[in-house]
Amino acid sequence: MKKILFSVAAVAILASCGSTGSTGSAQTQTTNTSTISKVAQIANTVSQITTILGANTNLTSDQKSSLTSTLTKYISNYNSISDLASTDTTKYTNILSGYKDQALSSVKSSVSENQYAQILSNLAQYKQNNATTSSSTTTNAVTSILASLAK
């Protein structure tokens, strides 16, 4: 029952969030408000996202490693389709949705139910607050990635 509730909550969070615009890195491609550009500083961005999503979860080192690996793969996939955002938004949305589902499934399988619920809560809270606690070079990249995971 808890897993169903968490799954419904995840779908609700994913469905309620919109996409975001550009990334703040000087090494990213130019974007407009309807597209997402490539994330240039993947390691730094993953580290910051892991910190944000892992807050108050008491993740073990193995769980942090798994989350880092999942986010690195997600961002690499995200980067690989960024050009589609301006040329074929339907295809882009469908592919990104599949990548997001894979990422969330991987995260869910590597943590406890309570930790997963906290990660989803952290994701929703970050989206709601549109926090800017990350370094200036990746603030917008972090926000873009988190928003893409949350929509």
One Martini backbone bead per residue (centre of mass of N, CA, C, O) as a GRO file, in nm:
protein
  151
    1MET     BB    1   0.057   0.063  -0.021
    2LYS     BB    2   0.298   0.258   0.003
    3LYS     BB    3   0.399   0.226  -0.289
    4ILE     BB    4   0.146   0.336  -0.422
    5LEU     BB    5   0.151   0.611  -0.286
    6PHE     BB    6   0.431   0.694  -0.391
    7SER     BB    7   0.362   0.666  -0.691
    8VAL     BB    8   0.135   0.873  -0.693
    9ALA     BB    9   0.306   1.107  -0.590
   10ALA     BB   10   0.509   1.106  -0.821
   11VAL     BB   11   0.309   1.157  -1.048
   12ALA     BB   12   0.195   1.421  -0.936
   13ILE     BB   13   0.459   1.575  -0.939
   14LEU     BB   14   0.531   1.531  -1.236
   15ALA     BB   15   0.261   1.660  -1.351
   16SER     BB   16   0.283   1.957  -1.197
   17CYS     BB   17   0.538   2.023  -1.354
   18GLY     BB   18   0.739   2.235  -1.520
   19SER     BB   19   0.937   2.370  -1.735
   20THR     BB   20   1.251   2.505  -1.802
   21GLY     BB   21   1.495   2.689  -1.922
   22SER     BB   22   1.796   2.773  -1.840
   23THR     BB   23   2.134   2.774  -1.803
   24GLY     BB   24   2.419   2.917  -1.620
   25SER     BB   25   2.637   2.821  -1.786
   26ALA     BB   26   2.892   2.924  -1.995
   27GLN     BB   27   2.892   2.621  -2.148
   28THR     BB   28   2.620   2.663  -2.264
   29GLN     BB   29   2.361   2.676  -2.447
   30THR     BB   30   2.139   2.849  -2.604
   31THR     BB   31   1.819   2.968  -2.480
   32ASN     BB   32   1.486   2.940  -2.408
   33THR     BB   33   1.187   2.907  -2.223
   34SER     BB   34   1.122   2.614  -2.393
   35THR     BB   35   1.413   2.514  -2.316
   36ILE     BB   36   1.690   2.288  -2.276
   37SER     BB   37   2.010   2.274  -2.195
   38LYS     BB   38   2.312   2.188  -2.161
   39VAL     BB   39   2.519   2.029  -1.929
   40ALA     BB   40   2.852   2.099  -1.852
   41GLN     BB   41   2.867   2.039  -1.522
   42ILE     BB   42   2.800   1.744  -1.416
   43ALA     BB   43   2.942   1.685  -1.145
   44ASN     BB   44   2.847   1.942  -0.998
   45THR     BB   45   2.545   1.902  -1.044
   46VAL     BB   46   2.517   1.626  -0.911
   47SER     BB   47   2.616   1.708  -0.633
   48GLN     BB   48   2.391   1.916  -0.578
   49ILE     BB   49   2.148   1.729  -0.620
   50THR     BB   50   2.223   1.520  -0.408
   51THR     BB   51   2.204   1.716  -0.173
   52ILE     BB   52   1.910   1.798  -0.211
   53LEU     BB   53   1.775   1.509  -0.223
   54GLY     BB   54   1.939   1.395   0.048
   55ALA     BB   55   1.796   1.548   0.247
   56ASN     BB   56   1.698   1.384   0.531
   57THR     BB   57   1.788   1.053   0.456
   58ASN     BB   58   2.039   0.889   0.538
   59LEU     BB   59   2.248   0.807   0.336
   60THR     BB   60   2.443   0.592   0.215
   61SER     BB   61   2.714   0.543   0.028
   62ASP     BB   62   2.571   0.356  -0.175
   63GLN     BB   63   2.327   0.542  -0.226
   64LYS     BB   64   2.487   0.787  -0.324
   65SER     BB   65   2.619   0.640  -0.560
   66SER     BB   66   2.355   0.566  -0.703
   67LEU     BB   67   2.248   0.855  -0.734
   68THR     BB   68   2.488   0.960  -0.895
   69SER     BB   69   2.464   0.761  -1.131
   70THR     BB   70   2.175   0.830  -1.212
   71LEU     BB   71   2.220   1.137  -1.262
   72THR     BB   72   2.440   1.111  -1.474
   73LYS     BB   73   2.268   0.956  -1.677
   74TYR     BB   74   2.039   1.159  -1.700
   75ILE     BB   75   2.209   1.402  -1.797
   76SER     BB   76   2.320   1.265  -2.047
   77ASN     BB   77   2.045   1.217  -2.174
   78TYR     BB   78   1.950   1.510  -2.165
   79ASN     BB   79   2.177   1.615  -2.350
   80SER     BB   80   2.116   1.425  -2.605
   81ILE     BB   81   1.811   1.590  -2.641
   82SER     BB   82   1.819   1.909  -2.640
   83ASP     BB   83   1.773   1.972  -2.950
   84LEU     BB   84   1.471   1.872  -2.961
   85ALA     BB   85   1.325   2.106  -2.806
   86SER     BB   86   1.331   2.292  -3.087
   87THR     BB   87   1.220   2.063  -3.312
   88ASP     BB   88   1.068   1.816  -3.115
   89THR     BB   89   0.868   1.827  -2.851
   90THR     BB   90   0.728   1.553  -2.844
   91LYS     BB   91   0.976   1.373  -2.852
   92TYR     BB   92   1.121   1.501  -2.617
   93THR     BB   93   0.905   1.445  -2.400
   94ASN     BB   94   0.900   1.135  -2.432
   95ILE     BB   95   1.199   1.078  -2.376
   96LEU     BB   96   1.224   1.227  -2.104
   97SER     BB   97   1.013   1.055  -1.960
   98GLY     BB   98   1.173   0.791  -1.978
   99TYR     BB   99   1.424   0.890  -1.824
  100LYS     BB  100   1.275   0.968  -1.567
  101ASP     BB  101   1.158   0.691  -1.499
  102GLN     BB  102   1.432   0.552  -1.475
  103ALA     BB  103   1.547   0.729  -1.249
  104LEU     BB  104   1.323   0.688  -1.035
  105SER     BB  105   1.345   0.381  -1.028
  106SER     BB  106   1.640   0.369  -0.938
  107VAL     BB  107   1.606   0.524  -0.678
  108LYS     BB  108   1.382   0.349  -0.549
  109SER     BB  109   1.563   0.076  -0.552
  110SER     BB  110   1.804   0.221  -0.351
  111VAL     BB  111   1.576   0.284  -0.140
  112SER     BB  112   1.367   0.356   0.086
  113GLU     BB  113   1.054   0.459   0.129
  114ASN     BB  114   1.124   0.703   0.311
  115GLN     BB  115   1.350   0.815   0.132
  116TYR     BB  116   1.182   0.853  -0.122
  117ALA     BB  117   0.979   1.047   0.000
  118GLN     BB  118   1.196   1.261   0.070
  119ILE     BB  119   1.298   1.309  -0.214
  120LEU     BB  120   1.027   1.406  -0.328
  121SER     BB  121   1.000   1.636  -0.128
  122ASN     BB  122   1.259   1.783  -0.208
  123LEU     BB  123   1.177   1.828  -0.499
  124ALA     BB  124   0.918   1.991  -0.443
  125GLN     BB  125   1.050   2.209  -0.267
  126TYR     BB  126   1.246   2.316  -0.476
  127LYS     BB  127   1.039   2.398  -0.682
  128GLN     BB  128   0.877   2.590  -0.501
  129ASN     BB  129   1.136   2.774  -0.415
  130ASN     BB  130   1.361   2.810  -0.620
  131ALA     BB  131   1.638   2.761  -0.538
  132THR     BB  132   1.981   2.943  -0.478
  133THR     BB  133   2.232   2.762  -0.334
  134SER     BB  134   2.396   2.740  -0.566
  135SER     BB  135   2.619   2.793  -0.772
  136SER     BB  136   2.635   3.022  -1.025
  137THR     BB  137   2.712   2.810  -1.263
  138THR     BB  138   2.455   2.590  -1.166
  139THR     BB  139   2.176   2.685  -1.077
  140ASN     BB  140   2.010   2.649  -1.344
  141ALA     BB  141   2.082   2.354  -1.393
  142VAL     BB  142   1.960   2.240  -1.140
  143THR     BB  143   1.675   2.346  -1.188
  144SER     BB  144   1.629   2.203  -1.460
  145ILE     BB  145   1.667   1.913  -1.367
  146LEU     BB  146   1.458   1.909  -1.138
  147ALA     BB  147   1.219   1.989  -1.317
  148SER     BB  148   1.238   1.744  -1.509
  149LEU     BB  149   1.186   1.537  -1.280
  150ALA     BB  150   0.909   1.680  -1.170
  151LYS     BB  151   0.709   1.673  -1.437
   0.00000   0.00000   0.00000
